[in-house]
Amino acid sequence: MSDDWKEKLYEPEGELIKVDSVGYEERTELIEIDSVDLDYAGKTGSIKALENIHFNIFPGEFVCVLGPSGCGKSTLLKIIAGFIKPTSGAVRLDGKEIEGTDWHRGVVFQNPPLYEWYSVRSNISFGPKMRGLPKSEYEPLVDEYIAKVGLTEFADKKIYELSGGMKQRVSIARALINDPEILLMDEPFGALDALTRESVQDLTRKIWWDTGKTIFFITHDVEEALLLASRVIVLSRHPGKVIDDIRVNFSRQIIEDGADDIKFTPEFYKYRERLLKLINGQRTEQDK
Amino acid sequence: MKKGSGKNLLISLITVGIIVAAWFIVTSTGSVSELFIPKPSSVWKAFINAVNDGYKGSTLFKHLGTSLQRLMIAYLICVVTAVPLGLLSGYNSRIRAVLEPIIEFYRPLPPLAYYTILTLWMGIDESSKLALLYLAGFAPIYISCVAGVVRIKEDYINGAKTLGANKRQIFFYVIFPAALTDVFTGLRTALGVEYTTLVAAEMVAATAGIGWMVLDASKYLRSDVVFMGVIIMGITGILLDQLIRLIERKVIHWKGRS
């Protein structure tokens, strides 16, 4: 894969730019989220969880969807994964409408549903095995991905012997080994302690940069979004609507310049304030 | 849970010790008729007699063996039918809709109530006894298998789908192992229920079996044999349960650790 995508991620760079589909039409999107609405049945009639969600995801992007709890961000991920169908609108992958769940969209869940009856290795080889690939083909891949997530010493451990952070690493490797077109991550590090979270964030960023994998990442943590994403999308609450869509390149700076103190730069601060204000604005409006 | 289990075992042993000691003391005074509580020595004598000379034509081990054979045959048929049907019912609500009314209806019935129907249909020999034991064991296994599947977190199944597993693979590689803990709960309950039904099954037209031996002895007021039989049944029951627990620990090595 050529590195073109890395350049395209941040065009145009610098200013805070409101993105709409017009400016990016020359690029072919990987995922097209086309006017998606989702209603679900509540006690008093139907409740709108998502309203007119409309954006594209381009190859190589690291999209973080940020929003207060109850904004339907996980629901959006479930629609892309194919677990639920939108009430109206459609999601297309490479121009084809998504119907049901398959391995082209890998998912990393908040509580990794790893199979306790298998070892780390068997959990990671689960995908290729189910897809009927020959053992000789996926066996070396399994070792490669175990190494990639830094679990070589733990390859033959049982799942219950792992810490929360390690479980999430297994979960990432298990999804990546299938080489999905996009990796969907649903608040994957929300339940981890601060230090562990930082190390799996670093891992995720590195994997993204090294493989050029497109990532769609749900979080409610503004800093996490800024430290990982190439693009941050903010959803409002009740109903979930896109209220901001910005490109950021802190993630790239961390990788290319090893800038670990980026959190303390005025620029980072500016973005953080902007996003916090948006999200907190939501909250006070709701609480009134 | 593990901590102090040695101490708890000791406490349990003391309980047993006190009961046995009380038995010795009460019977040694001679104030209680041997009919109500036979002396430990008489029970022991009955045991030795039954082992060596047998009771009404069969040795104790023959009686026990006959019962265990009935139990095992019925139990095995139970396992090979109730486990798959239960798991499938959990996976597919239509299959469940077919089977549930039957099971919900007969499950609360006392086995003796429908035993008469079974003997009417199948005669008084072995097959009606097996059928009774089978029905007694089926419901608990079936119900816990259904519960085991229904309880599985949706993410387990969704996760498998996103990794490329098809429906059949999900059933064998995800649902079956995930439900195993509940399956074993059902297997243990079923063995217990079948065991308690065994005496009822041997009430009609049996000539051997540990349950029959106790019932027959009670007709002739042979309290020593009755006591001996009940104690043997109790110990066998505990051993069978321990055996299943042992298998469970070997099979579900991840239980209680995740």
Coordinates of C-alpha atoms in Angstrom, one line a residue:
Chain A
M1 CA 0.0 0.0 0.0
S2 CA 1.4 3.4 -0.9
D3 CA 1.5 6.1 1.7
D4 CA -0.8 8.5 -0.2
W5 CA -3.5 8.1 2.3
K6 CA -1.3 9.5 5.0
E7 CA -1.0 12.8 3.0
K8 CA -4.7 13.0 2.2
L9 CA -5.7 12.6 5.8
Y10 CA -5.0 16.1 6.8
E11 CA -5.8 18.1 3.7
P12 CA -6.4 20.9 4.1
E13 CA -4.3 21.2 7.2
G14 CA -3.9 23.8 9.9
E15 CA -7.1 25.7 10.5
L16 CA -10.1 24.2 12.1
I17 CA -12.1 23.2 9.1
K18 CA -15.8 22.3 8.9
V19 CA -15.8 19.3 6.7
D20 CA -18.7 18.4 4.4
S21 CA -18.8 15.9 1.6
V22 CA -18.3 18.5 -1.1
G23 CA -14.7 19.2 -0.4
Y24 CA -13.7 15.6 -0.6
E25 CA -15.6 14.3 -3.5
E26 CA -12.5 13.4 -5.4
R27 CA -11.6 10.8 -2.9
T28 CA -13.4 7.5 -3.0
E29 CA -15.0 6.7 0.3
L30 CA -14.7 3.3 2.0
I31 CA -17.9 3.6 4.0
E32 CA -20.8 5.8 3.1
I33 CA -23.3 6.6 5.8
D34 CA -26.3 7.9 3.9
S35 CA -29.0 9.8 5.9
V36 CA -29.2 7.2 8.6
D37 CA -32.1 7.4 11.1
L38 CA -32.7 5.0 13.9
D39 CA -35.8 4.9 16.0
Y40 CA -36.4 2.4 18.7
A41 CA -39.6 1.6 20.6
G42 CA -39.8 3.2 24.0
K43 CA -42.6 3.3 26.6
T44 CA -44.2 6.3 25.1
G45 CA -44.0 5.7 21.4
S46 CA -40.8 5.6 19.3
I47 CA -37.7 7.4 20.3
K48 CA -35.2 8.8 17.9
A49 CA -31.7 7.6 18.6
L50 CA -30.0 8.8 15.5
E51 CA -31.2 11.5 13.1
N52 CA -29.9 12.1 9.6
I53 CA -26.4 10.8 10.1
H54 CA -24.6 11.5 6.9
F55 CA -20.9 11.3 6.4
N56 CA -18.3 9.2 4.5
I57 CA -15.3 7.4 5.9
F58 CA -12.2 7.4 3.7
P59 CA -9.6 4.7 3.5
G60 CA -6.9 5.0 6.1
E61 CA -8.8 7.4 8.3
F62 CA -8.9 7.1 12.1
V63 CA -12.3 8.4 12.9
C64 CA -13.2 8.9 16.5
V65 CA -16.9 9.5 17.3
L66 CA -17.3 11.5 20.4
G67 CA -20.4 12.2 22.3
P68 CA -22.0 12.2 25.7
S69 CA -23.5 9.0 26.9
G70 CA -26.9 8.3 25.3
C71 CA -26.1 10.0 22.1
G72 CA -26.4 6.8 20.1
K73 CA -22.7 6.5 19.1
S74 CA -22.6 2.8 19.9
T75 CA -25.8 2.4 18.0
L76 CA -24.1 3.9 15.0
L77 CA -21.3 1.4 15.3
K78 CA -23.8 -1.5 15.5
I79 CA -25.4 -0.3 12.3
I80 CA -22.0 -0.3 10.5
A81 CA -21.2 -3.7 12.0
G82 CA -24.5 -5.0 10.7
F83 CA -25.9 -6.0 14.1
I84 CA -28.9 -3.7 13.6
K85 CA -30.6 -2.2 10.6
P86 CA -31.3 1.6 10.4
T87 CA -34.9 2.7 10.3
S88 CA -34.2 4.6 7.2
G89 CA -31.1 5.4 5.1
A90 CA -28.3 3.1 4.4
V91 CA -24.7 2.3 5.1
R92 CA -22.6 1.2 2.2
L93 CA -19.2 -0.5 2.1
D94 CA -17.4 0.0 -1.2
G95 CA -20.7 1.1 -2.7
K96 CA -22.5 -2.1 -1.6
E97 CA -25.2 -1.8 1.1
I98 CA -24.4 -3.6 4.3
E99 CA -26.7 -6.4 5.0
G100 CA -26.0 -8.4 8.1
T101 CA -22.7 -9.1 9.9
D102 CA -19.6 -10.5 8.2
W103 CA -15.8 -10.4 8.7
H104 CA -15.2 -7.5 6.4
R105 CA -15.9 -5.2 9.4
G106 CA -13.9 -6.3 12.5
V107 CA -15.3 -5.3 15.8
V108 CA -13.5 -4.7 19.2
F109 CA -16.1 -4.6 21.9
Q110 CA -16.0 -2.7 25.2
N111 CA -16.0 -6.0 27.2
P112 CA -14.1 -8.3 24.9
P113 CA -16.2 -11.4 24.3
L114 CA -13.2 -13.7 24.2
Y115 CA -13.8 -17.4 24.3
E116 CA -12.6 -18.6 27.8
W117 CA -12.5 -22.2 26.6
Y118 CA -9.7 -21.3 24.2
S119 CA -6.1 -20.1 24.7
V120 CA -4.9 -16.8 23.5
R121 CA -3.6 -18.4 20.3
S122 CA -6.9 -20.2 19.6
N123 CA -8.9 -17.0 20.1
I124 CA -6.8 -15.2 17.6
S125 CA -6.9 -18.0 15.0
F126 CA -10.7 -18.3 15.4
G127 CA -11.5 -16.0 12.5
P128 CA -9.3 -17.7 9.8
K129 CA -10.2 -21.1 11.1
M130 CA -14.0 -20.4 10.8
R131 CA -13.4 -18.9 7.4
G132 CA -11.9 -22.2 6.3
L133 CA -8.4 -21.0 5.5
P134 CA -5.8 -23.8 5.6
K135 CA -3.9 -24.1 8.8
S136 CA -0.5 -23.7 7.1
E137 CA -1.7 -20.4 5.8
Y138 CA -2.9 -18.8 9.0
E139 CA -0.5 -20.4 11.5
P140 CA 2.3 -18.0 10.8
L141 CA -0.2 -15.1 10.7
V142 CA -1.3 -16.0 14.2
D143 CA 2.3 -15.7 15.5
E144 CA 2.7 -12.5 13.7
Y145 CA -0.4 -10.9 15.2
I146 CA 0.4 -12.2 18.7
A147 CA 3.8 -10.4 18.4
K148 CA 2.2 -7.3 17.0
V149 CA 0.0 -6.9 20.1
G150 CA 3.0 -7.8 22.3
L151 CA 1.6 -11.1 23.7
T152 CA 4.2 -13.6 22.5
E153 CA 4.9 -14.8 26.0
F154 CA 1.3 -15.2 26.7
A155 CA 0.3 -17.1 23.5
D156 CA -0.6 -20.3 25.3
K157 CA -2.2 -18.8 28.3
K158 CA -5.9 -19.2 29.0
I159 CA -8.1 -16.1 28.8
Y160 CA -8.8 -16.0 32.6
E161 CA -5.1 -15.7 33.2
L162 CA -4.9 -12.3 31.4
S163 CA -5.4 -8.8 32.7
G164 CA -8.0 -6.5 31.2
G165 CA -5.5 -4.7 29.0
M166 CA -4.2 -8.0 27.6
K167 CA -7.7 -9.2 26.9
Q168 CA -8.2 -6.1 24.8
R169 CA -5.0 -6.7 23.0
V170 CA -6.2 -10.3 22.1
S171 CA -9.4 -8.8 21.0
I172 CA -7.6 -6.4 18.6
A173 CA -5.4 -9.1 17.2
R174 CA -8.4 -11.4 16.7
A175 CA -10.2 -8.8 14.7
L176 CA -7.1 -7.6 12.7
I177 CA -6.0 -11.1 11.6
N178 CA -8.9 -11.3 9.3
D179 CA -7.7 -8.1 7.5
P180 CA -11.1 -6.5 7.6
E181 CA -11.7 -3.4 5.5
I182 CA -12.4 -1.4 8.6
L183 CA -11.9 -1.9 12.3
L184 CA -14.8 -0.8 14.5
M185 CA -13.9 -0.2 18.1
D186 CA -16.7 0.4 20.6
E187 CA -15.3 2.3 23.7
P188 CA -12.7 -0.4 23.9
F189 CA -10.6 1.1 26.6
G190 CA -13.3 2.6 28.8
A191 CA -13.0 -0.1 31.5
L192 CA -9.2 0.0 31.7
D193 CA -7.1 1.9 34.3
A194 CA -5.2 5.0 33.1
L195 CA -1.8 3.4 32.6
T196 CA -3.1 0.4 30.8
R197 CA -5.3 2.6 28.7
E198 CA -2.3 4.7 27.6
S199 CA -0.4 1.6 26.5
V200 CA -3.2 0.1 24.4
Q201 CA -3.8 3.6 22.9
D202 CA -0.2 3.7 21.8
L203 CA -0.6 0.2 20.4
T204 CA -3.7 1.1 18.5
R205 CA -2.1 4.2 17.1
K206 CA 1.0 2.4 16.0
I207 CA -1.0 -0.4 14.3
W208 CA -3.1 2.2 12.5
W209 CA -0.1 4.0 11.2
D210 CA 1.8 0.9 10.3
T211 CA -1.0 -0.9 8.5
G212 CA -3.0 2.0 7.2
K213 CA -6.1 0.2 8.4
T214 CA -9.2 2.4 8.6
I215 CA -10.5 2.7 12.1
F216 CA -13.9 3.8 13.5
F217 CA -13.5 4.4 17.2
I218 CA -16.3 5.3 19.7
T219 CA -15.3 7.1 22.8
H220 CA -16.7 9.6 25.4
D221 CA -13.2 10.7 26.3
V222 CA -12.1 13.9 24.6
E223 CA -8.4 13.4 25.2
E224 CA -8.5 9.9 23.9
A225 CA -10.2 11.1 20.7
L226 CA -7.6 13.8 20.1
L227 CA -4.7 11.6 20.9
L228 CA -5.8 8.9 18.5
A229 CA -7.9 10.3 15.7
S230 CA -7.2 11.8 12.3
R231 CA -10.7 13.0 12.4
V232 CA -13.2 13.6 15.2
I233 CA -16.9 13.6 14.8
V234 CA -19.1 14.9 17.6
L235 CA -22.6 13.6 18.1
S236 CA -25.3 15.4 20.0
R237 CA -27.6 13.8 22.5
H238 CA -31.3 12.8 22.0
P239 CA -31.4 12.5 19.0
G240 CA -27.8 11.8 17.9
K241 CA -26.9 14.2 15.2
V242 CA -23.5 15.2 13.9
I243 CA -22.6 18.6 15.4
D244 CA -19.0 18.8 14.5
D245 CA -16.5 17.1 12.2
I246 CA -12.9 18.1 12.4
R247 CA -9.5 16.9 11.3
V248 CA -6.7 16.7 13.8
N249 CA -3.1 15.5 13.5
F250 CA -1.9 15.1 17.1
S251 CA -1.9 11.4 16.5
R252 CA 0.5 11.8 13.6
Q253 CA 2.7 14.2 15.5
I254 CA 3.0 11.7 18.3
I255 CA 4.1 9.0 15.9
E256 CA 6.4 11.0 13.7
D257 CA 8.0 13.3 16.2
G258 CA 7.6 11.1 19.3
A259 CA 5.8 14.1 20.9
D260 CA 4.6 12.5 24.1
D261 CA 4.0 15.9 25.7
I262 CA 1.6 17.0 23.0
K263 CA -1.3 17.1 25.6
F264 CA 0.3 20.2 27.1
T265 CA 0.6 22.3 23.9
P266 CA -1.7 25.3 23.4
E267 CA -3.0 23.8 20.2
F268 CA -4.1 20.6 21.9
Y269 CA -5.7 22.7 24.6
K270 CA -7.6 24.7 22.1
Y271 CA -9.1 21.6 20.5
R272 CA -9.9 20.1 23.8
E273 CA -11.7 23.2 25.0
R274 CA -13.7 23.3 21.8
L275 CA -14.8 19.7 22.0
L276 CA -15.5 19.9 25.7
K277 CA -17.6 23.0 25.3
L278 CA -19.6 21.2 22.6
I279 CA -20.2 18.2 24.7
N280 CA -20.8 20.0 28.0
G281 CA -23.2 22.4 26.1
Q282 CA -25.2 19.3 25.3
R283 CA -25.3 18.3 28.9
T284 CA -26.5 21.6 30.4
E285 CA -29.1 22.0 27.7
Q286 CA -30.4 18.5 28.7
D287 CA -30.4 19.2 32.4
K288 CA -32.4 22.3 32.2
Chain B
M1 CA -14.4 -19.9 48.7
K2 CA -11.3 -22.2 48.7
K3 CA -10.0 -20.6 51.9
G4 CA -10.9 -22.5 55.0
S5 CA -12.5 -25.4 53.1
G6 CA -10.3 -27.8 55.1
K7 CA -11.8 -26.4 58.3
N8 CA -15.3 -26.7 56.8
L9 CA -14.7 -30.3 55.9
L10 CA -13.7 -30.9 59.5
I11 CA -16.9 -29.3 60.8
S12 CA -18.9 -31.5 58.4
L13 CA -17.1 -34.6 59.6
I14 CA -17.9 -33.6 63.2
T15 CA -21.6 -33.3 62.3
V16 CA -21.6 -36.8 60.9
G17 CA -19.6 -38.1 63.9
I18 CA -22.2 -36.6 66.3
I19 CA -25.1 -38.2 64.5
V20 CA -23.4 -41.6 64.5
A21 CA -22.4 -41.3 68.2
A22 CA -26.0 -40.4 69.0
W23 CA -27.1 -43.4 67.1
F24 CA -24.8 -45.6 69.2
I25 CA -25.9 -44.0 72.5
V26 CA -29.6 -44.1 71.9
T27 CA -29.6 -47.7 70.8
S28 CA -27.3 -48.9 73.5
T29 CA -29.7 -48.0 76.3
G30 CA -32.3 -50.4 74.9
S31 CA -35.0 -47.8 75.5
V32 CA -35.8 -47.6 71.8
S33 CA -37.2 -50.6 70.0
E34 CA -35.0 -52.1 67.3
L35 CA -37.9 -51.8 65.0
F36 CA -37.7 -48.0 65.0
I37 CA -33.9 -47.6 65.3
P38 CA -31.9 -50.8 64.8
K39 CA -28.5 -51.0 66.5
P40 CA -25.5 -50.0 64.4
S41 CA -24.2 -53.5 64.9
S42 CA -27.4 -55.1 63.5
V43 CA -27.2 -52.8 60.5
W44 CA -23.6 -53.8 60.0
K45 CA -24.6 -57.5 60.3
A46 CA -27.4 -57.0 57.8
F47 CA -24.8 -55.4 55.5
I48 CA -22.4 -58.3 55.8
N49 CA -25.2 -60.8 55.3
A50 CA -26.4 -59.0 52.2
V51 CA -22.9 -58.9 50.8
N52 CA -22.2 -62.6 51.5
D53 CA -25.5 -64.4 51.3
G54 CA -27.6 -61.8 49.5
Y55 CA -31.1 -60.6 50.2
K56 CA -33.9 -62.6 48.6
G57 CA -31.8 -64.2 45.9
S58 CA -29.4 -61.5 45.0
T59 CA -26.3 -60.2 46.7
L60 CA -26.2 -56.5 47.8
F61 CA -23.9 -55.7 44.9
K62 CA -26.3 -57.4 42.5
H63 CA -29.1 -55.2 43.9
L64 CA -27.0 -52.1 43.7
G65 CA -25.7 -53.1 40.2
T66 CA -29.2 -53.6 38.9
S67 CA -30.3 -50.2 40.1
L68 CA -27.3 -48.4 38.8
Q69 CA -27.6 -50.1 35.5
R70 CA -31.2 -48.9 35.2
L71 CA -30.1 -45.5 36.3
M72 CA -27.2 -45.3 33.8
I73 CA -29.1 -46.5 30.8
A74 CA -31.9 -44.0 31.4
Y75 CA -29.4 -41.3 32.2
L76 CA -27.3 -41.9 29.0
I77 CA -30.4 -41.7 26.8
C78 CA -31.3 -38.6 28.7
V79 CA -28.0 -36.9 28.0
V80 CA -27.8 -37.8 24.3
T81 CA -31.4 -36.5 23.7
A82 CA -32.0 -33.7 26.2
V83 CA -28.7 -31.9 25.7
P84 CA -29.0 -31.4 22.0
L85 CA -32.7 -30.7 22.1
G86 CA -32.2 -28.2 25.0
L87 CA -29.4 -26.4 23.2
L88 CA -31.3 -26.3 19.9
S89 CA -34.4 -25.0 21.8
G90 CA -32.3 -22.2 23.3
Y91 CA -30.9 -21.3 19.9
N92 CA -34.1 -21.5 17.9
S93 CA -37.3 -20.2 19.6
R94 CA -39.5 -22.3 17.2
I95 CA -38.1 -25.6 18.4
R96 CA -38.6 -24.3 21.9
A97 CA -42.2 -23.4 21.2
V98 CA -42.8 -27.0 20.1
L99 CA -41.3 -28.7 23.1
E100 CA -41.9 -26.3 26.0
P101 CA -45.6 -27.1 26.6
I102 CA -44.9 -30.8 26.9
I103 CA -42.1 -30.3 29.4
E104 CA -43.8 -27.5 31.3
F105 CA -46.8 -29.8 31.8
Y106 CA -45.2 -33.0 33.0
R107 CA -42.2 -31.5 34.9
P108 CA -44.1 -30.6 38.1
L109 CA -46.1 -33.9 38.1
P110 CA -45.0 -36.4 40.8
P111 CA -43.3 -39.3 38.9
L112 CA -45.7 -41.9 40.6
A113 CA -48.7 -40.2 39.0
Y114 CA -47.6 -40.8 35.5
Y115 CA -45.8 -44.1 36.3
T116 CA -49.2 -45.8 36.3
I117 CA -49.8 -44.6 32.7
L118 CA -46.4 -45.8 31.7
T119 CA -47.0 -49.2 33.1
L120 CA -50.3 -49.3 31.4
W121 CA -48.6 -48.6 28.0
M122 CA -45.3 -50.4 28.4
G123 CA -46.0 -53.2 30.8
I124 CA -44.5 -53.8 34.2
D125 CA -41.1 -54.9 33.2
E126 CA -37.9 -53.0 32.6
S127 CA -39.0 -50.6 29.8
S128 CA -41.5 -48.7 31.9
K129 CA -38.9 -48.3 34.6
L130 CA -36.4 -46.9 32.2
A131 CA -39.1 -44.6 30.7
L132 CA -39.9 -43.2 34.1
L133 CA -36.3 -42.5 34.9
Y134 CA -35.8 -41.0 31.5
L135 CA -38.7 -38.6 31.9
A136 CA -37.5 -37.6 35.4
G137 CA -34.1 -36.8 34.1
F138 CA -35.0 -35.2 30.8
A139 CA -36.7 -32.0 32.1
P140 CA -33.9 -30.7 34.3
I141 CA -31.3 -31.2 31.6
Y142 CA -33.5 -29.7 28.9
I143 CA -34.4 -26.7 31.0
S144 CA -30.8 -25.8 32.0
C145 CA -29.6 -26.3 28.5
V146 CA -32.2 -23.8 27.3
A147 CA -31.2 -21.4 30.0
G148 CA -27.6 -21.8 29.3
V149 CA -28.0 -20.8 25.7
V150 CA -30.5 -17.9 26.3
R151 CA -28.1 -16.5 28.9
I152 CA -25.2 -16.2 26.5
K153 CA -24.2 -12.6 25.9
E154 CA -25.2 -11.3 22.5
D155 CA -21.6 -10.0 22.0
Y156 CA -20.3 -13.6 22.1
I157 CA -22.5 -14.4 19.1
N158 CA -22.1 -11.0 17.3
G159 CA -18.3 -11.3 17.9
A160 CA -18.2 -14.7 16.2
K161 CA -20.2 -13.4 13.3
T162 CA -17.8 -10.5 12.8
L163 CA -15.0 -13.0 12.7
G164 CA -16.6 -15.0 9.9
A165 CA -18.3 -17.9 11.7
N166 CA -21.5 -19.2 10.2
K167 CA -24.6 -20.4 12.1
R168 CA -23.5 -24.0 12.4
Q169 CA -20.0 -22.9 13.6
I170 CA -21.4 -20.5 16.1
F171 CA -23.5 -23.3 17.5
F172 CA -20.6 -25.8 17.9
Y173 CA -17.7 -23.5 18.7
V174 CA -19.4 -20.7 20.7
I175 CA -22.8 -21.6 22.0
F176 CA -22.1 -25.2 23.1
P177 CA -18.9 -24.4 25.1
A178 CA -20.5 -21.2 26.5
A179 CA -23.5 -23.1 27.7
L180 CA -21.5 -26.0 29.2
T181 CA -21.6 -24.6 32.8
D182 CA -25.4 -24.7 32.7
V183 CA -25.4 -28.0 30.9
F184 CA -23.5 -29.5 33.8
T185 CA -25.8 -28.0 36.4
G186 CA -28.6 -29.8 34.5
L187 CA -26.7 -33.0 34.4
R188 CA -26.1 -33.0 38.1
T189 CA -29.7 -32.1 39.0
A190 CA -31.0 -34.8 36.6
L191 CA -28.9 -37.5 38.2
G192 CA -30.2 -36.5 41.6
V193 CA -33.8 -36.5 40.4
E194 CA -33.4 -39.8 38.7
Y195 CA -31.8 -41.3 41.7
T196 CA -34.7 -40.2 43.9
T197 CA -37.2 -41.6 41.4
L198 CA -35.4 -44.9 41.3
V199 CA -37.2 -46.3 44.4
A200 CA -40.5 -45.4 43.0
A201 CA -39.6 -47.2 39.7
E202 CA -38.7 -50.3 41.6
M203 CA -42.0 -50.4 43.6
V204 CA -43.8 -52.2 40.7
A205 CA -42.9 -55.7 39.7
A206 CA -39.2 -55.7 40.5
T207 CA -37.3 -58.6 41.9
A208 CA -34.0 -56.9 42.3
G209 CA -32.6 -53.4 42.9
I210 CA -31.6 -51.5 45.9
G211 CA -34.9 -49.6 46.0
W212 CA -36.8 -52.8 45.8
M213 CA -34.7 -54.3 48.5
V214 CA -35.6 -51.5 50.9
L215 CA -39.3 -51.6 50.1
D216 CA -39.4 -55.3 50.4
A217 CA -37.6 -55.3 53.7
S218 CA -40.0 -52.7 55.1
K219 CA -42.9 -55.1 54.4
Y220 CA -41.3 -57.6 56.7
L221 CA -40.3 -55.0 59.3
R222 CA -36.7 -55.7 58.7
S223 CA -35.5 -52.3 59.9
D224 CA -31.9 -53.4 59.9
V225 CA -32.0 -54.0 56.1
V226 CA -34.0 -50.8 55.5
F227 CA -31.4 -48.7 57.4
M228 CA -28.6 -50.5 55.6
G229 CA -30.2 -49.9 52.2
V230 CA -30.9 -46.2 52.9
I231 CA -27.3 -45.6 54.0
I232 CA -25.9 -47.4 50.9
M233 CA -28.2 -45.3 48.7
G234 CA -27.1 -42.1 50.4
I235 CA -23.4 -42.9 50.0
T236 CA -23.8 -44.0 46.4
G237 CA -25.7 -40.8 45.7
I238 CA -22.9 -38.7 47.1
L239 CA -20.3 -40.6 45.1
L240 CA -22.3 -40.2 41.8
D241 CA -22.6 -36.5 42.4
Q242 CA -18.9 -36.2 43.2
L243 CA -18.1 -38.1 40.0
I244 CA -20.0 -35.6 37.9
R245 CA -18.4 -32.7 39.7
L246 CA -15.0 -34.2 38.9
I247 CA -15.8 -34.5 35.2
E248 CA -17.2 -31.0 35.2
R249 CA -14.0 -29.6 36.7
K250 CA -11.9 -31.4 34.1
V251 CA -14.1 -30.3 31.2
I252 CA -14.9 -26.7 32.2
H253 CA -11.4 -25.7 33.3
W254 CA -12.3 -22.0 33.0
K255 CA -15.3 -22.1 35.3
G256 CA -15.4 -19.5 38.0
R257 CA -12.1 -18.0 36.8
S258 CA -13.2 -15.4 34.3

